[in-house]
PDB file of C-alpha atoms in Angstrom:
ATOM      1  CA  MET A   1     -15.661   7.779  -7.619  1.00  0.00           C
ATOM      2  CA  THR A   2     -16.825   5.312 -10.239  1.00  0.00           C
ATOM      3  CA  PRO A   3     -17.139   1.640  -9.330  1.00  0.00           C
ATOM      4  CA  ALA A   4     -14.105  -0.517 -10.085  1.00  0.00           C
ATOM      5  CA  ASP A   5     -13.984  -4.075 -11.383  1.00  0.00           C
ATOM      6  CA  ALA A   6     -11.695  -5.019  -8.524  1.00  0.00           C
ATOM      7  CA  SER A   7     -10.133  -3.604  -5.419  1.00  0.00           C
ATOM      8  CA  ALA A   8      -6.926  -4.614  -3.724  1.00  0.00           C
ATOM      9  CA  GLY A   9      -6.597  -3.784  -0.053  1.00  0.00           C
ATOM     10  CA  PHE A  10      -3.063  -3.763   1.300  1.00  0.00           C
ATOM     11  CA  HIS A  11      -3.694  -2.551   4.815  1.00  0.00           C
ATOM     12  CA  ALA A  12      -6.296  -2.156   7.554  1.00  0.00           C
ATOM     13  CA  TRP A  13      -7.356   1.201   6.135  1.00  0.00           C
ATOM     14  CA  SER A  14      -8.804  -0.707   3.180  1.00  0.00           C
ATOM     15  CA  LEU A  15     -11.878  -1.989   4.963  1.00  0.00           C
ATOM     16  CA  LYS A  16     -13.384   1.371   5.810  1.00  0.00           C
ATOM     17  CA  ALA A  17     -12.498   2.837   2.408  1.00  0.00           C
ATOM     18  CA  LEU A  18     -13.929  -0.190   0.603  1.00  0.00           C
ATOM     19  CA  LEU A  19     -17.223   0.079   2.399  1.00  0.00           C
ATOM     20  CA  GLN A  20     -17.406   3.814   1.674  1.00  0.00           C
ATOM     21  CA  SER A  21     -17.239   3.053  -2.049  1.00  0.00           C
ATOM     22  CA  ALA A  22     -19.327   0.661  -4.090  1.00  0.00           C
ATOM     23  CA  VAL A  23     -18.202  -2.929  -3.460  1.00  0.00           C
ATOM     24  CA  PRO A  24     -16.505  -4.099  -6.663  1.00  0.00           C
ATOM     25  CA  ALA A  25     -16.999  -7.468  -8.309  1.00  0.00           C
ATOM     26  CA  ALA A  26     -13.933  -8.731  -6.465  1.00  0.00           C
ATOM     27  CA  ALA A  27     -12.211  -7.423  -3.363  1.00  0.00           C
ATOM     28  CA  VAL A  28      -8.730  -8.884  -3.018  1.00  0.00           C
ATOM     29  CA  LYS A  29      -7.265  -8.851   0.462  1.00  0.00           C
ATOM     30  CA  THR A  30      -3.522  -9.154   0.052  1.00  0.00           C
ATOM     31  CA  GLY A  31      -0.508  -9.460   2.308  1.00  0.00           C
ATOM     32  CA  ALA A  32       1.504 -11.827   4.463  1.00  0.00           C
ATOM     33  CA  THR A  33       2.910 -10.475   7.710  1.00  0.00           C
ATOM     34  CA  SER A  34       5.382  -7.682   8.264  1.00  0.00           C
ATOM     35  CA  PRO A  35       7.444  -6.617  11.247  1.00  0.00           C
ATOM     36  CA  THR A  36       4.671  -4.190  12.225  1.00  0.00           C
ATOM     37  CA  THR A  37       1.791  -6.690  11.838  1.00  0.00           C
ATOM     38  CA  ARG A  38       3.313 -10.041  12.849  1.00  0.00           C
ATOM     39  CA  GLU A  39       2.099  -9.908  16.466  1.00  0.00           C
ATOM     40  CA  ARG A  40      -1.387  -8.546  15.715  1.00  0.00           C
ATOM     41  CA  MET A  41      -1.999 -10.719  12.646  1.00  0.00           C
ATOM     42  CA  PRO A  42      -0.012 -13.949  13.003  1.00  0.00           C
ATOM     43  CA  ARG A  43      -2.049 -15.688  10.261  1.00  0.00           C
ATOM     44  CA  GLY A  44      -1.258 -12.883   7.818  1.00  0.00           C
ATOM     45  CA  GLU A  45      -2.731  -9.544   6.869  1.00  0.00           C
ATOM     46  CA  ALA A  46      -4.901 -10.870   4.032  1.00  0.00           C
ATOM     47  CA  VAL A  47      -6.629 -13.448   6.242  1.00  0.00           C
ATOM     48  CA  HIS A  48      -7.280 -10.862   8.950  1.00  0.00           C
ATOM     49  CA  TYR A  49      -8.595  -8.296   6.443  1.00  0.00           C
ATOM     50  CA  ARG A  50     -10.900 -10.873   4.845  1.00  0.00           C
ATOM     51  CA  GLU A  51     -12.398 -11.756   8.223  1.00  0.00           C
ATOM     52  CA  ARG A  52     -12.928  -8.079   9.022  1.00  0.00           C
ATOM     53  CA  ALA A  53     -14.514  -7.433   5.605  1.00  0.00           C
ATOM     54  CA  LEU A  54     -16.955 -10.268   6.187  1.00  0.00           C
ATOM     55  CA  GLU A  55     -17.800  -8.864   9.646  1.00  0.00           C
ATOM     56  CA  LEU A  56     -18.564  -5.536   7.986  1.00  0.00           C
ATOM     57  CA  GLY A  57     -20.935  -7.140   5.480  1.00  0.00           C
ATOM     58  CA  VAL A  58     -18.846  -7.618   2.341  1.00  0.00           C
ATOM     59  CA  PRO A  59     -20.199 -10.766   0.650  1.00  0.00           C
ATOM     60  CA  SER A  60     -17.902 -13.785   0.998  1.00  0.00           C
ATOM     61  CA  SER A  61     -18.200 -14.462  -2.727  1.00  0.00           C
ATOM     62  CA  ALA A  62     -16.648 -11.056  -3.460  1.00  0.00           C
ATOM     63  CA  VAL A  63     -13.556 -11.477  -1.253  1.00  0.00           C
ATOM     64  CA  LEU A  64     -10.436 -13.164  -2.612  1.00  0.00           C
ATOM     65  CA  VAL A  65      -7.380 -13.777  -0.429  1.00  0.00           C
ATOM     66  CA  GLU A  66      -3.760 -13.435  -1.517  1.00  0.00           C
ATOM     67  CA  PRO A  67      -1.660 -14.277   1.573  1.00  0.00           C
ATOM     68  CA  HIS A  68       1.898 -14.234   0.200  1.00  0.00           C
ATOM     69  CA  ALA A  69       2.755 -10.628  -0.781  1.00  0.00           C
ATOM     70  CA  ARG A  70       5.457  -8.958   1.290  1.00  0.00           C
ATOM     71  CA  ASN A  71       5.659  -5.581  -0.476  1.00  0.00           C
ATOM     72  CA  THR A  72       3.623  -3.279  -2.709  1.00  0.00           C
ATOM     73  CA  GLY A  73       4.922  -4.768  -5.948  1.00  0.00           C
ATOM     74  CA  GLU A  74       3.957  -8.258  -4.825  1.00  0.00           C
ATOM     75  CA  ASN A  75       0.577  -7.020  -3.568  1.00  0.00           C
ATOM     76  CA  ILE A  76      -0.218  -5.852  -7.090  1.00  0.00           C
ATOM     77  CA  ARG A  77       1.390  -8.698  -9.075  1.00  0.00           C
ATOM     78  CA  PHE A  78      -0.081 -11.447  -6.908  1.00  0.00           C
ATOM     79  CA  SER A  79      -3.520  -9.787  -6.820  1.00  0.00           C
ATOM     80  CA  ARG A  80      -3.484  -9.495 -10.599  1.00  0.00           C
ATOM     81  CA  SER A  81      -2.612 -13.191 -10.941  1.00  0.00           C
ATOM     82  CA  LEU A  82      -5.336 -14.183  -8.472  1.00  0.00           C
ATOM     83  CA  LEU A  83      -7.949 -12.180 -10.383  1.00  0.00           C
ATOM     84  CA  GLU A  84      -6.812 -13.727 -13.677  1.00  0.00           C
ATOM     85  CA  GLU A  85      -6.998 -17.239 -12.171  1.00  0.00           C
ATOM     86  CA  ALA A  86     -10.532 -16.457 -10.959  1.00  0.00           C
ATOM     87  CA  GLY A  87     -11.494 -15.444 -14.508  1.00  0.00           C
ATOM     88  CA  ILE A  88     -12.228 -11.846 -13.535  1.00  0.00           C
ATOM     89  CA  ASP A  89     -11.605  -9.388 -16.363  1.00  0.00           C
ATOM     90  CA  VAL A  90     -10.287  -6.164 -14.863  1.00  0.00           C
ATOM     91  CA  SER A  91     -10.343  -2.846 -16.703  1.00  0.00           C
ATOM     92  CA  SER A  92     -10.322  -0.697 -13.553  1.00  0.00           C
ATOM     93  CA  ALA A  93      -8.978  -1.245 -10.054  1.00  0.00           C
ATOM     94  CA  LEU A  94      -9.260   0.613  -6.778  1.00  0.00           C
ATOM     95  CA  LEU A  95      -6.054   0.217  -4.754  1.00  0.00           C
ATOM     96  CA  ILE A  96      -6.570   0.853  -1.059  1.00  0.00           C
ATOM     97  CA  SER A  97      -3.537   1.328   1.150  1.00  0.00           C
ATOM     98  CA  LYS A  98      -2.116   3.296   4.039  1.00  0.00           C
ATOM     99  CA  PRO A  99      -2.510   7.047   3.506  1.00  0.00           C
ATOM    100  CA  TYR A 100       1.183   7.632   2.798  1.00  0.00           C
ATOM    101  CA  GLU A 101       1.398   4.668   0.391  1.00  0.00           C
ATOM    102  CA  GLU A 102      -1.202   5.850  -2.167  1.00  0.00           C
ATOM    103  CA  ARG A 103       1.360   7.271  -4.594  1.00  0.00           C
ATOM    104  CA  ARG A 104       3.589   4.189  -4.352  1.00  0.00           C
ATOM    105  CA  ALA A 105       0.653   1.854  -4.972  1.00  0.00           C
ATOM    106  CA  TYR A 106      -0.496   3.938  -7.933  1.00  0.00           C
ATOM    107  CA  ALA A 107       2.981   4.247  -9.493  1.00  0.00           C
ATOM    108  CA  THR A 108       3.665   0.530  -9.036  1.00  0.00           C
ATOM    109  CA  ALA A 109       0.333  -0.510 -10.547  1.00  0.00           C
ATOM    110  CA  ARG A 110       0.728   1.830 -13.528  1.00  0.00           C
ATOM    111  CA  LYS A 111       4.065   0.157 -14.267  1.00  0.00           C
ATOM    112  CA  SER A 112       3.001  -3.460 -13.786  1.00  0.00           C
ATOM    113  CA  TRP A 113      -0.651  -3.217 -14.917  1.00  0.00           C
ATOM    114  CA  PRO A 114      -0.666  -0.393 -17.499  1.00  0.00           C
ATOM    115  CA  GLU A 115      -3.805  -1.503 -19.319  1.00  0.00           C
ATOM    116  CA  VAL A 116      -5.961  -1.065 -16.209  1.00  0.00           C
ATOM    117  CA  GLU A 117      -7.414   2.241 -15.021  1.00  0.00           C
ATOM    118  CA  ILE A 118      -6.003   2.695 -11.518  1.00  0.00           C
ATOM    119  CA  VAL A 119      -7.416   4.712  -8.641  1.00  0.00           C
ATOM    120  CA  SER A 120      -5.466   4.755  -5.397  1.00  0.00           C
ATOM    121  CA  ALA A 121      -7.220   5.637  -2.134  1.00  0.00           C
ATOM    122  CA  SER A 122      -7.004   5.451   1.635  1.00  0.00           C
ATOM    123  CA  THR A 123      -9.086   6.417   4.604  1.00  0.00           C
ATOM    124  CA  PRO A 124      -8.925  10.219   4.846  1.00  0.00           C
ATOM    125  CA  MET A 125      -7.031  11.311   7.945  1.00  0.00           C
ATOM    126  CA  THR A 126      -4.605  13.946   9.114  1.00  0.00           C
ATOM    127  CA  LEU A 127      -0.998  13.215   9.997  1.00  0.00           C
ATOM    128  CA  ASP A 128      -1.886  13.645  13.673  1.00  0.00           C
ATOM    129  CA  GLU A 129      -4.707  11.104  13.353  1.00  0.00           C
ATOM    130  CA  TYR A 130      -2.378   8.637  11.653  1.00  0.00           C
ATOM    131  CA  VAL A 131       0.296   9.093  14.332  1.00  0.00           C
ATOM    132  CA  ASP A 132      -2.389   8.540  16.994  1.00  0.00           C
ATOM    133  CA  SER A 133      -3.443   5.297  15.270  1.00  0.00           C
ATOM    134  CA  ILE A 134       0.152   3.975  15.205  1.00  0.00           C
ATOM    135  CA  GLN A 135       1.164   5.391  18.607  1.00  0.00           C
ATOM    136  CA  ASP A 136       4.746   6.022  17.501  1.00  0.00           C
ATOM    137  CA  ALA A 137       5.508   9.392  15.877  1.00  0.00           C
ATOM    138  CA  ARG A 138       9.130   8.508  15.105  1.00  0.00           C
ATOM    139  CA  LEU A 139       8.112   5.300  13.315  1.00  0.00           C
ATOM    140  CA  VAL A 140       5.537   7.185  11.233  1.00  0.00           C
ATOM    141  CA  ILE A 141       8.113   9.771  10.142  1.00  0.00           C
ATOM    142  CA  ASP A 142      10.594   6.994   9.345  1.00  0.00           C
ATOM    143  CA  MET A 143       7.901   5.265   7.255  1.00  0.00           C
ATOM    144  CA  LEU A 144       7.118   8.502   5.380  1.00  0.00           C
ATOM    145  CA  VAL A 145      10.820   9.038   4.627  1.00  0.00           C
ATOM    146  CA  GLY A 146      11.199   5.426   3.463  1.00  0.00           C
ATOM    147  CA  ALA A 147       8.127   5.670   1.247  1.00  0.00           C
ATOM    148  CA  LEU A 148       9.467   8.779  -0.448  1.00  0.00           C
ATOM    149  CA  GLN A 149      12.871   7.174  -0.991  1.00  0.00           C
ATOM    150  CA  ARG A 150      11.146   4.350  -2.862  1.00  0.00           C
ATOM    151  CA  LEU A 151       9.271   6.855  -5.044  1.00  0.00           C
ATOM    152  CA  LEU A 152      12.641   8.344  -5.936  1.00  0.00           C
ATOM    153  CA  ILE A 153      14.679   5.200  -6.646  1.00  0.00           C
ATOM    154  CA  TYR A 154      12.209   2.543  -7.802  1.00  0.00           C
ATOM    155  CA  PRO A 155      11.421   4.113 -11.209  1.00  0.00           C
ATOM    156  CA  GLU A 156      15.066   3.741 -12.271  1.00  0.00           C
ATOM    157  CA  GLN A 157      14.964   0.124 -11.136  1.00  0.00           C
ATOM    158  CA  GLY A 158      11.836  -0.600 -13.182  1.00  0.00           C
ATOM    159  CA  PHE A 159       9.454  -1.139 -10.268  1.00  0.00           C
ATOM    160  CA  MET A 160       7.160   1.848 -10.873  1.00  0.00           C
ATOM    161  CA  ILE A 161       6.503   4.843 -13.065  1.00  0.00           C
ATOM    162  CA  LYS A 162       8.186   8.130 -12.160  1.00  0.00           C
ATOM    163  CA  LEU A 163       5.983  10.660 -10.378  1.00  0.00           C
ATOM    164  CA  PRO A 164       6.851  14.302  -9.761  1.00  0.00           C
ATOM    165  CA  VAL A 165       8.085  15.227  -6.285  1.00  0.00           C
ATOM    166  CA  PRO A 166       7.676  18.901  -5.334  1.00  0.00           C
ATOM    167  CA  ASP A 167      10.799  20.804  -4.289  1.00  0.00           C
ATOM    168  CA  ASP A 168       9.523  21.476  -0.764  1.00  0.00           C
ATOM    169  CA  VAL A 169       8.876  17.753  -0.270  1.00  0.00           C
ATOM    170  CA  MET A 170      12.432  16.947  -1.418  1.00  0.00           C
ATOM    171  CA  GLU A 171      13.811  19.561   0.977  1.00  0.00           C
ATOM    172  CA  ALA A 172      11.815  18.065   3.873  1.00  0.00           C
ATOM    173  CA  TYR A 173      12.969  14.545   2.911  1.00  0.00           C
ATOM    174  CA  GLU A 174      16.621  15.587   2.874  1.00  0.00           C
ATOM    175  CA  ARG A 175      16.271  17.431   6.206  1.00  0.00           C
ATOM    176  CA  LEU A 176      14.569  14.432   7.859  1.00  0.00           C
ATOM    177  CA  CYS A 177      17.311  12.114   6.576  1.00  0.00           C
ATOM    178  CA  ARG A 178      19.958  14.435   8.027  1.00  0.00           C
ATOM    179  CA  GLU A 179      18.053  14.444  11.334  1.00  0.00           C
ATOM    180  CA  GLY A 180      18.233  10.634  11.486  1.00  0.00           C
ATOM    181  CA  PHE A 181      14.783   9.486  10.352  1.00  0.00           C
ATOM    182  CA  THR A 182      16.375   6.687   8.336  1.00  0.00           C
ATOM    183  CA  SER A 183      15.265   3.358   9.842  1.00  0.00           C
ATOM    184  CA  ARG A 184      13.049   2.630   6.816  1.00  0.00           C
ATOM    185  CA  LEU A 185      15.531   3.644   4.136  1.00  0.00           C
ATOM    186  CA  LEU A 186      16.791   0.990   1.786  1.00  0.00           C
ATOM    187  CA  THR A 187      20.494   0.328   2.092  1.00  0.00           C
ATOM    188  CA  THR A 188      20.810  -1.992  -0.886  1.00  0.00           C
ATOM    189  CA  ASP A 189      20.779  -1.274  -4.602  1.00  0.00           C
ATOM    190  CA  THR A 190      18.509  -4.259  -5.263  1.00  0.00           C
ATOM    191  CA  PRO A 191      15.186  -3.751  -3.431  1.00  0.00           C
ATOM    192  CA  SER A 192      12.379  -6.218  -3.980  1.00  0.00           C
ATOM    193  CA  GLY A 193       9.810  -3.719  -5.282  1.00  0.00           C
TER     194      GLY A 193
END
């Protein structure tokens, strides 16, 4: 992996992945709270991730905090604005997210930041390891189903570029929806990105 001008970490997985790569000129920690992080990170994901990055030895001068984003689109848009305000010229960015969100982060960034070379990454882990880290297999499957739904519908709504979805993945998605793994599906035609 070549060094990036900037990284944007959306989730806890970002810290380990960031330290396994070369630390870029700027590491943006982005995110407010979500239903799954509100109790563990009451001051917001970005603040928590910044503190953890500093504990792990990332220089304070390299860490920028964007504490307002509530979804992937905002993570990218707000991080881009923060980097621009800081006067950091970005030609390449490493987006670090949850393992199942890599494609969404990449597709969203390619749409909203097309002039930048984008690499999307996460901490390598198996599905079993991820389920163990969350401690709720049903929630993980619901999140996977919801993430795929967004990959399918957001391109038509202008939030991301269209990426191919293999037939066997579509078949699994449809089967899981029929089996009731739908708590993370969007029910509105106007998602926030």
